[in-house]
C-alpha cells in the first residue's frame, strides 16, 4: 500500500469520526424529544441556527470565544426551551401528530424569517483562533474546533445516557415515554416531564449550534442543512436512545465519507437514505431501540 | 401684431425643438409604468436576491432621472420567490392581481424556469437578468428574454482564461492541463460545468481527472473529495458553487493543505460573492471568479455611451452602499438598462412589438452597463460574445478585475498558487 493511500485512509477515518461527532451533537437533543415526547420537532434546525447566531454575535460584538459562550448557552437555551414549550408546544402536546407537525413546521418558518428580519440573509462566520488551527494526526489532519465538537458530543451523549438511566428524573421520563396514561396514574406529572424534556432537548441543540459556529457559515436557514440528516441518525440509532444517536451518527458519517470518496460526492444522500429505508424495513425500532418499549401512535 | 404672432410662433418652435433635442430624455417622466420584480428575498438564496434587488432599485432611480421608460416613471412591485413553487405562484399574482405586463428577476437558475413558464401562460414578458441555465432560452417560449450570458458562456470564458492566460504563465500547453470539476448540482452548476467540460476536452484536449457534483443545500463535508483531489493532483480546479459550499470547501482545502496551480470559478455566488471575502479575509486570496467588473476596471475602455451609464451606476452604488458594485448589483442593473432601451424603442409593452424592438437592438461590446453590448437571438438570449465578462481575483481580501488586459489596470497574481503558509 502506497504512503499516500495510507494517508488517505487515515484521513477518511478521522473525517468519519469527527463528522459523526457533529451529527451526534445535533441528534442527541432531537432523539430525546422524539423518544420521550413523540413530537417530530421540525424546528430543531432553527434552534441550532439560533445557537450559531448567539456564538457569532458574542464573538463579533464582545470577542467572546464560543467555548466561553457555551456556559451561557446551555442555561439560556434551557430557558428558551421552557418559554417555547409554554407558548407553543403545551397546547399541542395531546393533539394529533399532524397538528404537532404543522405546529413545529410553522415554528421553524417563523424562526427562520425572524432571523432574516433581525440579521439579514448574509452569510457570516465567527473566526475564533481555534477555528483555523489544524492538527496533524498520523498523516491525516483535522480542525481543532471540530475535534472539540466531537469531544463535547461524546460527553453530552454519555451524560444524557447516565441521566436517563440512573437519575430519578430520567426514570420518570422513560416511564412517561413507555406509557403516558400509566405514568399519570402512578402520580407522575407528565406535563412537567414534557416541559423538562423539551427544555433539555433545546439546550442540547443550542450548545450544538455554539460549537458548530466556527465550522459552518451562519445564516437564517443554516439549520435546514442538518435537520433532515439528524432524523436519519435518530431513526437509525433508535428513538430516544442516546448511545444509538452516537452510533447512528458515526454510521451516517461513514457512509457519507466513504461513499463520497469511492463513488463521488453526489452519491452520499442516495447511500444514507437507502440505509435509512433498509433499517425502517428490517428493524423499524432502530439499531439499538427496543421494540414495544414506547407508546406508539399516542 | 404680426410681429407678436411671429415672435410667439418662434418661441413655440424653439420650445418644441428643445423637447425633441437629445437632452429631452432628461425631462421629468409623466405618469408611472409598473413592472414586477421577482427575487428570492427569504430562504437560502436571499443574500444574493437582496443584492440583486438593490441593483434594480439603483438602476431604476438612474432611469427615472433620465426620463423613465416610454416617458413614464418606472416603478416596481416586488415579490418574494424563495423556491420554484413560490416563483410560479408569485409570478401569477403579479400578473393577475398587480396587472404587470413585464416581470424581471430572479437571479437564480432554480427559479427563472418556473417563473417564466407562469408568465408564458399569460403572454407576459419575462425579462431575466441573471440566471444562466442554458435550457432557459431553449424552450421555444416567445415571451422570454435574457440579458446575461448563459451557462455555456460562463463555461466558455473559464476555459478561455485557463487556455489563453494561465497556460502561458505556467509554461504549459492547454492539452497538458490535468483538471478537475467540482460543481453544485442545480441547473446553474450543471449548465456551466457541462459546457466547460465539453470545451476543455474537445477544443483544448485538457485531461479531465474528475467531475464531482453535490447538493449545495445539504453538503456538510468536502474532506473526502479533497482527499481524492489531492491524490489526483490536478493543475486546475474549476469550481461552481453557492456561498455556503464555497466557504466550506475553501476552509477544508486549507485544512488538508490542498493547493492546485489555480482555482477558477464563475458567477456572482460562491467565490464571486462578498461573503467569501468576509469569511476569510486575506485567506480568501488566490481564486479567480468570472464576473462583472470590479475595482481595477478601466471604464475608459468602454464606448462613450457605455462610459456615461457605467460611471453613473458606479457613483450611485457608492453613494447608497458605500462600496463598489458587486456581481448581483451589476447583473440586475445591466439587464434593467437594456429593458429600458427596448421599451423606449418599442414605445409599448405589447409582446410582439417589444420583441421586435429588442431584436432590433444591435449594440457592440462597451455600449452599456458592465461593458455589455446587445444582440438578441430569436430564442431571446443575448449573444454570449456581446455580454463581456471579466476574470476577477481575490487579492488582499478584495475582488479585483484582472483579465482581459485591455479592460483592467490590475494583473493576476499567484500563478501558480503558492502553499497556504507562503501567500503574501
XYZ file of C-alpha atoms in Angstrom:
722
model
C 0.000 0.000 0.000
C 1.475 3.372 -1.012
C 2.061 6.014 1.647
C -0.461 8.343 0.007
C -3.126 5.632 0.234
C -2.393 5.131 3.918
C -2.670 8.875 4.499
C -5.935 8.978 2.554
C -7.327 6.067 4.559
C -6.284 7.720 7.830
C -7.952 10.947 6.727
C -11.202 9.177 5.855
C -11.281 7.517 9.285
C -10.583 10.788 11.081
C -13.185 12.622 8.966
C -15.796 9.959 9.683
C -15.275 10.183 13.427
C -15.288 13.978 13.552
C -18.224 14.405 11.184
C -20.079 11.759 13.188
C -19.431 13.902 16.253
C -21.099 16.901 14.620
C -24.145 14.829 13.673
C -24.355 13.326 17.156
C -24.247 16.769 18.675
C -27.402 17.708 16.769
C -29.089 14.352 17.132
C -28.961 13.885 20.921
C -31.421 16.701 21.623
C -33.663 15.539 18.830
C -33.719 11.919 19.939
C -34.554 12.971 23.466
C -37.603 14.982 22.344
C -38.589 12.422 19.733
C -38.142 9.493 22.087
C -39.866 10.869 25.187
C -42.467 13.260 23.802
C -43.152 11.591 20.435
C -43.028 15.037 18.896
C -41.470 15.448 15.467
C -39.678 18.725 16.070
C -39.200 20.281 12.648
C -37.935 23.447 14.304
C -34.887 21.643 15.703
C -32.661 23.063 12.961
C -33.795 26.607 13.751
C -32.778 26.301 17.406
C -29.423 25.117 16.083
C -29.277 28.220 13.898
C -30.096 30.435 16.912
C -27.229 28.807 18.828
C -24.907 29.590 15.923
C -26.050 33.221 15.855
C -25.597 33.534 19.624
C -21.968 32.432 19.295
C -21.407 34.588 16.222
C -22.725 37.781 17.830
C -20.987 37.158 21.140
C -17.747 36.769 19.230
C -18.319 39.715 16.892
C -19.615 42.191 19.471
C -17.651 41.218 22.569
C -14.864 38.957 21.231
C -16.179 36.136 23.425
C -14.883 32.723 22.445
C -17.653 30.213 21.606
C -16.270 27.955 24.354
C -16.976 30.674 26.888
C -20.401 31.294 25.368
C -21.130 27.609 25.860
C -21.591 28.114 29.597
C -24.208 30.778 28.976
C -25.789 28.990 26.041
C -26.819 25.853 27.928
C -28.948 27.620 30.618
C -30.116 30.263 28.145
C -31.419 27.715 25.673
C -32.947 25.739 28.532
C -34.981 28.871 29.304
C -35.739 29.422 25.621
C -36.936 25.824 25.529
C -39.186 26.347 28.560
C -40.586 29.507 27.052
C -41.335 27.931 23.693
C -42.889 24.939 25.466
C -45.331 27.164 27.327
C -46.058 29.380 24.344
C -46.312 26.766 21.617
C -45.865 23.120 22.499
C -48.030 22.809 25.595
C -51.165 23.471 23.586
C -50.487 20.725 21.067
C -48.843 18.035 23.179
C -52.010 15.952 23.314
C -53.129 16.822 19.798
C -52.672 14.529 16.803
C -49.279 14.086 15.122
C -50.496 16.146 12.163
C -51.193 19.143 14.385
C -47.794 18.772 16.052
C -46.036 18.565 12.704
C -47.818 21.674 11.405
C -47.001 23.495 14.629
C -43.275 22.738 14.562
C -43.049 23.436 10.824
C -44.758 26.782 11.493
C -42.360 27.462 14.349
C -39.451 26.611 12.057
C -40.568 29.020 9.330
C -41.330 31.757 11.858
C -37.853 31.435 13.449
C -36.122 31.408 10.067
C -37.873 34.560 8.988
C -37.381 36.221 12.343
C -33.628 35.629 11.942
C -33.797 37.045 8.457
C -35.568 40.182 9.634
C -33.202 40.664 12.572
C -29.881 39.789 10.967
C -30.469 39.728 7.166
C -29.705 36.747 4.959
C -25.942 37.414 4.789
C -23.589 34.506 5.382
C -21.490 35.115 8.469
C -18.683 33.215 10.059
C -17.152 33.563 13.508
C -13.399 33.044 13.403
C -12.018 32.412 16.882
C -8.348 31.378 16.997
C -9.101 27.655 17.198
C -11.193 27.708 14.003
C -8.034 27.858 11.917
C -5.873 25.507 13.995
C -5.133 22.388 12.015
C -3.854 19.416 13.958
C -1.755 16.848 12.054
C -2.532 13.296 13.122
C -0.703 10.310 11.614
C -0.742 11.512 8.033
C -4.215 12.980 8.431
C -5.226 16.442 9.617
C -8.234 17.825 11.420
C -9.614 21.102 12.651
C -9.313 21.742 16.380
C -12.848 23.171 16.645
C -14.218 20.045 15.011
C -12.350 17.859 17.486
C -13.788 19.832 20.410
C -17.276 19.469 18.919
C -16.729 15.725 18.750
C -15.453 15.571 22.333
C -18.433 17.535 23.640
C -20.797 15.333 21.619
C -19.301 12.289 23.307
C -19.538 13.847 26.769
C -23.098 15.061 26.146
C -24.202 11.637 24.944
C -22.635 9.923 27.905
C -24.063 12.479 30.331
C -27.584 12.121 28.962
C -27.251 8.356 28.945
C -26.299 8.345 32.631
C -29.037 10.872 33.415
C -31.700 8.818 31.664
C -30.545 5.505 33.062
C -29.851 6.246 36.711
C -31.390 9.544 37.782
C -34.922 9.696 39.171
C -35.904 12.290 36.576
C -34.540 10.041 33.839
C -36.585 7.087 35.099
C -39.686 9.235 35.232
C -39.052 10.416 31.683
C -38.609 6.866 30.431
C -41.753 5.761 32.235
C -43.704 8.589 30.578
C -42.308 7.610 27.199
C -43.379 3.995 27.673
C -46.957 4.703 28.748
C -48.212 8.183 29.351
C -51.551 7.089 30.873
C -49.973 4.597 33.252
C -47.386 7.171 34.274
C -50.141 9.680 35.033
C -51.966 7.064 37.131
C -48.736 6.474 39.062
C -48.764 10.133 40.031
C -46.206 11.380 37.515
C -46.742 14.966 36.388
C -46.386 14.290 32.653
C -46.682 17.963 31.760
C -43.619 18.604 33.898
C -41.794 15.688 32.239
C -42.527 17.061 28.766
C -41.506 20.545 29.840
C -38.183 19.259 31.153
C -37.583 17.042 28.107
C -38.268 19.854 25.666
C -36.065 22.300 27.561
C -33.146 19.824 27.821
C -33.502 18.944 24.125
C -33.423 22.614 23.131
C -30.470 23.293 25.453
C -28.566 20.453 23.759
C -29.175 21.789 20.277
C -28.318 25.332 21.411
C -24.967 24.023 22.649
C -24.526 22.207 19.320
C -25.100 25.488 17.451
C -22.482 27.295 19.530
C -19.926 24.545 18.934
C -20.621 24.488 15.208
C -20.364 28.245 14.707
C -16.597 28.243 13.993
C -17.054 25.449 11.455
C -20.061 26.390 9.363
C -21.480 29.612 7.931
C -24.218 31.223 9.997
C -27.339 32.260 8.077
C -31.083 32.079 8.705
C -31.605 28.715 7.008
C -28.383 27.120 8.282
C -30.396 24.564 10.291
C -32.124 23.077 7.241
C -28.822 21.655 6.127
C -28.634 19.379 9.152
C -32.112 18.636 10.403
C -33.171 16.003 7.866
C -29.907 14.228 8.411
C -30.449 14.326 12.172
C -33.744 12.481 11.645
C -31.959 9.758 9.694
C -29.499 9.434 12.576
C -32.235 9.271 15.206
C -34.298 6.649 13.410
C -31.177 4.643 12.625
C -29.990 4.642 16.221
C -33.377 4.033 17.817
C -35.890 6.548 19.133
C -34.827 8.066 22.407
C -31.599 6.107 22.630
C -28.598 8.332 23.345
C -25.922 5.777 22.508
C -27.949 4.878 19.426
C -27.747 8.516 18.335
C -23.961 8.430 18.571
C -23.796 5.109 16.746
C -26.254 6.319 14.089
C -24.185 9.482 13.599
C -20.998 7.523 13.056
C -22.716 5.178 10.607
C -24.214 8.035 8.578
C -20.870 9.867 8.584
C -19.036 6.702 7.472
C -21.493 6.091 4.654
C -21.164 9.722 3.597
C -17.364 9.900 3.742
C -16.606 6.522 2.182
C -19.342 6.922 -0.450
C -18.087 10.399 -1.391
C -14.537 9.163 -1.752
C -15.144 5.999 -3.734
C -18.325 6.712 -5.679
C -18.483 10.503 -5.801
C -19.948 13.173 -3.590
C -23.291 13.063 -5.460
C -23.935 9.581 -4.034
C -23.805 10.395 -0.343
C -27.528 11.085 0.121
C -28.554 8.160 -2.038
C -26.489 5.874 0.168
C -27.602 7.005 3.572
C -31.257 7.253 2.615
C -31.128 3.700 1.220
C -29.634 2.672 4.551
C -32.412 4.589 6.312
C -35.088 2.743 4.335
C -33.440 -0.615 4.946
C -33.368 -0.007 8.694
C -37.026 1.044 8.658
C -37.976 -2.083 6.731
C -35.919 -4.632 8.674
C -35.545 -3.020 12.094
C -38.155 -0.285 12.498
C -37.238 0.421 16.121
C -33.696 1.342 15.044
C -30.394 -0.401 15.693
C -30.458 -0.010 19.483
C -34.114 0.852 20.044
C -36.325 -1.654 21.855
C -39.491 -2.562 20.046
C -42.559 -2.121 22.205
C -40.802 -0.015 24.820
C -42.741 3.063 23.896
C -46.259 4.311 23.350
C -46.855 4.051 19.629
C -49.243 6.355 17.865
C -50.229 8.102 21.070
C -49.495 92.469 -34.174
C -47.941 90.379 -36.931
C -44.599 90.723 -35.207
C -46.093 89.409 -31.963
C -47.501 86.393 -33.805
C -44.132 85.758 -35.462
C -42.309 86.002 -32.118
C -44.844 83.675 -30.429
C -44.503 81.144 -33.276
C -40.712 81.309 -32.968
C -40.856 80.728 -29.203
C -43.246 77.798 -29.703
C -40.965 76.287 -32.338
C -37.941 76.687 -30.074
C -39.812 75.050 -27.216
C -40.815 72.121 -29.454
C -37.267 71.880 -30.787
C -35.781 71.677 -27.354
C -38.286 68.993 -26.409
C -37.134 66.852 -29.347
C -33.442 67.538 -28.830
C -31.188 64.776 -27.377
C -31.470 66.294 -23.914
C -35.228 65.670 -23.959
C -34.869 62.295 -22.258
C -33.729 64.088 -19.125
C -37.189 65.626 -18.741
C -39.238 64.551 -15.758
C -41.313 61.491 -16.669
C -45.113 61.803 -16.677
C -47.224 59.058 -15.102
C -45.979 55.704 -13.915
C -45.101 52.430 -15.557
C -45.105 49.400 -13.273
C -43.131 46.197 -13.714
C -42.881 43.158 -11.431
C -39.570 42.281 -9.777
C -39.333 38.698 -8.562
C -36.397 37.798 -6.310
C -35.572 35.266 -3.574
C -35.785 37.619 -0.586
C -36.131 34.857 2.003
C -34.666 31.350 2.084
C -31.146 30.158 1.261
C -30.714 32.426 -1.768
C -31.923 35.583 -0.032
C -28.490 37.190 0.277
C -27.969 37.338 -3.468
C -31.649 38.076 -4.093
C -31.477 41.177 -1.927
C -28.295 42.372 -3.610
C -29.960 41.865 -6.950
C -32.990 43.868 -5.832
C -30.695 46.644 -4.630
C -29.109 46.745 -8.103
C -32.569 47.055 -9.665
C -33.541 49.889 -7.353
C -30.345 51.828 -8.005
C -30.753 51.484 -11.753
C -34.484 52.331 -11.558
C -33.576 55.649 -9.928
C -30.963 56.370 -12.613
C -33.514 55.535 -15.318
C -36.072 57.854 -13.737
C -33.507 60.664 -13.569
C -33.034 60.126 -17.297
C -36.692 60.350 -18.232
C -38.065 56.957 -17.119
C -39.286 54.368 -19.614
C -41.534 55.343 -22.535
C -41.661 58.797 -20.891
C -43.120 57.392 -17.665
C -41.645 56.975 -14.227
C -40.563 53.361 -13.718
C -41.965 51.779 -10.560
C -41.650 48.254 -9.129
C -43.943 45.859 -7.433
C -41.648 43.422 -5.653
C -42.404 39.769 -4.849
C -40.508 37.149 -2.865
C -39.616 33.862 -4.576
C -37.671 31.647 -2.163
C -38.303 28.481 -4.222
C -39.650 27.461 -7.661
C -43.218 26.937 -6.401
C -43.308 30.408 -4.875
C -41.693 31.855 -8.020
C -44.510 30.483 -10.181
C -47.325 31.486 -7.819
C -45.902 34.974 -7.234
C -45.473 35.462 -10.977
C -49.163 34.574 -11.348
C -50.088 37.023 -8.613
C -48.055 39.845 -10.134
C -49.825 39.297 -13.439
C -53.391 38.682 -12.300
C -53.582 40.976 -9.271
C -50.935 43.637 -9.853
C -51.587 43.762 -13.585
C -47.946 43.882 -14.688
C -47.029 43.142 -18.295
C -43.346 42.638 -17.629
C -41.673 40.595 -14.889
C -37.950 40.744 -14.260
C -35.724 38.842 -11.854
C -34.939 36.206 -10.495
C -31.204 35.836 -10.002
C -31.315 32.054 -9.702
C -31.424 29.248 -12.258
C -33.556 27.265 -9.842
C -36.274 29.949 -10.054
C -36.208 31.500 -13.536
C -37.652 28.453 -15.305
C -40.758 28.186 -13.118
C -41.370 31.940 -13.062
C -41.034 32.365 -16.837
C -43.384 29.477 -17.586
C -46.026 31.046 -15.367
C -45.521 34.317 -17.256
C -45.736 32.492 -20.601
C -49.218 31.174 -19.745
C -50.418 34.780 -19.535
C -48.388 36.024 -22.529
C -46.477 38.312 -20.192
C -42.872 39.282 -20.939
C -40.293 37.616 -18.717
C -37.052 39.614 -18.705
C -34.333 37.599 -16.944
C -31.198 39.469 -15.982
C -29.170 36.816 -14.248
C -29.916 33.086 -14.215
C -27.555 31.244 -16.541
C -29.231 27.854 -17.042
C -28.746 27.186 -20.800
C -32.171 25.491 -21.003
C -33.908 28.732 -20.022
C -33.904 30.151 -23.562
C -34.128 26.798 -25.319
C -37.777 26.084 -24.574
C -39.263 27.953 -27.530
C -41.014 30.498 -25.297
C -41.666 33.729 -27.172
C -42.081 35.808 -24.018
C -38.617 35.067 -22.634
C -35.533 37.281 -22.831
C -32.215 37.015 -21.044
C -29.683 39.837 -20.987
C -26.978 37.906 -19.081
C -24.704 35.326 -20.649
C -25.941 31.717 -20.441
C -24.060 28.873 -18.752
C -22.303 27.943 -21.985
C -20.840 31.456 -21.993
C -19.565 31.094 -18.424
C -18.054 27.720 -19.301
C -16.543 29.169 -22.472
C -14.894 32.064 -20.596
C -13.498 29.862 -17.820
C -11.751 27.634 -20.323
C -10.695 30.631 -22.433
C -8.982 32.141 -19.378
C -7.239 28.874 -18.495
C -6.061 28.165 -22.034
C -5.121 31.696 -23.105
C -3.887 33.214 -19.856
C -2.969 30.537 -17.314
C -1.239 28.146 -19.737
C 1.485 30.594 -20.888
C 2.017 31.830 -17.320
C 2.534 28.249 -16.154
C 4.731 27.379 -19.153
C 2.299 24.672 -20.127
C 0.221 23.867 -23.172
C -3.550 23.647 -22.581
C -3.541 19.967 -23.530
C -1.060 19.305 -20.719
C -3.515 20.600 -18.124
C -4.866 17.973 -15.744
C -8.131 19.389 -14.460
C -10.980 18.568 -12.084
C -14.501 19.997 -11.980
C -16.377 20.486 -8.714
C -19.884 21.822 -9.035
C -23.151 22.205 -7.184
C -25.809 20.181 -8.993
C -28.584 22.683 -9.780
C -29.190 23.672 -13.395
C -26.796 26.604 -12.832
C -23.835 24.460 -11.805
C -24.579 21.715 -14.300
C -25.127 24.138 -17.189
C -21.839 25.939 -16.630
C -19.773 22.883 -15.787
C -21.004 20.715 -18.646
C -20.191 23.407 -21.211
C -16.760 23.981 -19.632
C -16.024 20.242 -19.633
C -17.041 19.978 -23.247
C -14.867 22.888 -24.429
C -11.886 21.883 -22.273
C -11.865 18.405 -23.762
C -12.995 18.999 -27.352
C -11.190 22.212 -28.193
C -8.079 22.135 -25.991
C -7.630 18.461 -25.145
C -7.346 19.123 -21.373
C -7.193 15.933 -19.315
C -10.229 15.630 -17.048
C -9.358 13.710 -13.884
C -12.711 14.008 -12.116
C -16.062 15.782 -12.266
C -17.940 15.902 -8.947
C -21.456 17.248 -8.381
C -23.056 17.886 -4.982
C -26.218 19.392 -3.467
C -25.333 22.823 -2.087
C -28.194 22.737 0.446
C -27.026 19.580 2.186
C -23.266 19.477 1.806
C -21.563 19.274 5.203
C -18.105 17.978 4.418
C -15.799 18.190 1.406
C -12.906 16.338 3.026
C -13.328 13.034 1.139
C -13.468 14.918 -2.174
C -10.410 16.979 -1.278
C -8.524 13.830 -0.261
C -9.411 12.384 -3.656
C -8.303 15.582 -5.433
C -5.015 15.545 -3.543
C -4.293 12.089 -4.848
C -5.247 13.073 -8.402
C -3.011 16.169 -8.129
C -4.780 18.385 -10.698
C -3.336 21.605 -12.154
C -6.647 23.466 -12.104
C -9.852 23.104 -10.091
C -12.885 24.537 -11.881
C -15.481 25.147 -9.158
C -19.095 26.307 -9.459
C -20.748 26.928 -6.121
C -23.140 28.931 -3.991
C -21.932 30.729 -0.877
C -22.058 28.254 1.974
C -20.417 25.472 -0.018
C -17.612 27.694 -1.344
C -16.757 28.797 2.196
C -16.818 25.209 3.474
C -14.688 23.897 0.602
C -12.055 26.624 0.892
C -11.723 26.155 4.657
C -11.344 22.407 4.306
C -8.925 22.727 1.359
C -6.742 24.770 3.687
C -7.076 22.185 6.468
C -5.994 19.479 4.053
C -3.238 21.704 2.631
C -4.563 21.118 -0.873
C -3.156 23.565 -3.440
C -3.801 23.220 -7.173
C -1.935 25.580 -9.530
C -5.107 27.642 -9.928
C -8.746 27.634 -8.906
C -11.210 29.113 -11.415
C -14.927 29.720 -10.911
C -17.738 31.735 -12.463
C -20.713 33.689 -11.189
C -21.719 36.157 -8.514
C -22.159 33.446 -5.895
C -19.545 31.389 -4.064
C -16.053 32.620 -4.869
C -17.548 35.707 -6.559
C -19.623 36.740 -3.529
C -18.543 39.357 -0.973
C -19.486 36.775 1.687
C -16.456 34.723 0.647
C -14.112 37.632 1.345
C -15.846 38.433 4.628
C -15.475 34.830 5.771
C -11.763 34.557 5.048
C -10.173 37.999 4.924
C -6.689 37.570 3.460
C -7.110 33.803 3.348
C -9.568 34.393 0.505
C -6.660 35.412 -1.742
C -5.984 33.420 -4.866
C -9.106 32.020 -6.524
C -10.458 33.500 -9.751
C -14.131 34.265 -10.373
C -15.671 35.214 -13.706
C -17.917 38.171 -13.059
C -18.884 41.755 -13.742
C -16.218 44.455 -13.455
C -14.705 45.160 -10.028
C -12.031 47.675 -8.902
C -9.220 47.856 -11.434
C -11.758 48.037 -14.241
C -10.804 50.555 -16.945
C -14.028 52.470 -17.647
C -12.178 54.360 -20.398
C -12.033 51.124 -22.396
C -15.798 51.394 -22.992
C -17.604 53.330 -25.725
C -18.686 56.870 -24.731
C -22.320 55.899 -24.057
C -21.144 52.900 -22.039
C -18.775 55.058 -20.008
C -21.543 57.525 -19.145
C -24.010 54.951 -17.823
C -21.295 52.861 -16.131
C -19.981 55.905 -14.258
C -23.479 56.994 -13.216
C -24.169 53.477 -11.936
C -20.891 53.165 -10.029
C -21.411 56.534 -8.370
C -24.967 55.630 -7.373
C -23.874 52.291 -5.865
C -21.054 54.004 -3.986
C -23.490 56.582 -2.639
C -26.041 54.026 -1.500
C -23.828 51.211 -0.225
C -20.523 52.953 0.454
C -18.649 50.435 -1.689
C -18.095 49.200 -5.226
C -20.859 47.426 -7.138
C -20.774 43.661 -6.753
C -21.997 40.938 -9.122
C -25.669 40.901 -8.175
C -25.965 44.696 -8.415
C -24.460 44.760 -11.869
C -26.381 41.891 -13.396
C -29.688 43.420 -12.340
C -28.704 46.944 -13.365
C -27.199 45.888 -16.698
C -30.312 43.931 -17.590
C -32.755 46.616 -16.498
C -30.950 49.247 -18.584
C -31.314 47.058 -21.680
C -35.026 46.645 -20.891
C -35.324 50.444 -20.818
C -33.637 50.668 -24.234
C -36.038 48.080 -25.654
C -39.134 49.709 -24.112
C -38.135 53.164 -25.328
C -37.662 51.790 -28.807
C -40.929 49.806 -28.795
C -42.955 52.561 -27.042
C -45.280 49.799 -25.863
C -45.241 46.695 -23.708
C -47.206 44.680 -26.256
C -45.290 41.393 -26.552
C -44.718 41.224 -30.314
C -43.750 44.890 -30.633
C -41.403 44.766 -27.678
C -39.949 41.584 -29.083
C -39.313 43.269 -32.441
C -37.735 46.252 -30.687
C -35.483 44.013 -28.578
C -34.434 42.047 -31.672
C -33.542 45.259 -33.470
C -31.155 46.388 -30.710
C -27.619 45.955 -32.016
C -25.036 47.465 -29.685
C -21.389 46.427 -29.664
C -19.418 45.445 -26.555
C -18.747 48.501 -24.385
C -22.093 50.229 -25.023
C -23.877 49.662 -21.740
C -23.547 48.978 -18.014
C -20.764 46.426 -17.263
C -19.413 46.995 -20.765
C -22.180 44.845 -22.201
C -23.430 45.047 -25.760
C -26.764 43.742 -27.050
C -27.797 41.411 -29.842
C -30.696 39.110 -29.034
C -31.119 35.801 -30.839
C -34.579 34.523 -31.829
C -34.544 32.469 -28.617
C -34.451 35.701 -26.585
C -30.873 35.105 -25.474
C -28.428 37.998 -25.623
C -25.375 36.926 -27.619
C -22.712 35.468 -25.325
C -19.987 37.326 -27.214
C -21.725 40.676 -26.591
C -22.013 40.053 -22.860
C -18.442 40.900 -21.956
C -17.285 39.183 -18.780
C -14.156 39.663 -16.721
C -11.954 37.470 -14.595
C -11.672 38.760 -11.041
C -9.218 37.575 -8.425
C -9.232 37.840 -4.641
C -6.195 39.937 -3.735
C -5.650 41.246 -0.204
C -9.202 40.355 0.731
C -10.692 42.239 -2.232
C -12.032 41.143 -5.619
C -10.126 42.884 -8.430
C -10.613 42.828 -12.195
C -7.524 41.138 -13.652
C -8.454 39.953 -17.165
C -8.823 40.661 -20.123
C -5.844 43.040 -20.058
C -7.484 45.741 -22.191
C -10.219 46.270 -19.588
C -8.122 46.498 -16.435
C -5.148 48.122 -14.794
C -4.579 45.177 -12.411
C -2.809 41.902 -13.133
C -3.398 38.341 -11.844
C -1.099 37.151 -9.070
C -0.049 33.822 -7.587
C 0.210 31.734 -10.746
C 0.793 29.017 -9.624
C -0.894 29.305 -6.231
C 1.750 29.099 -3.509
C 1.292 26.835 -0.460
C -1.098 28.227 2.159
C 1.622 29.372 4.523
C 3.555 31.255 1.844
C 0.909 33.646 0.489
C 1.827 37.289 0.822
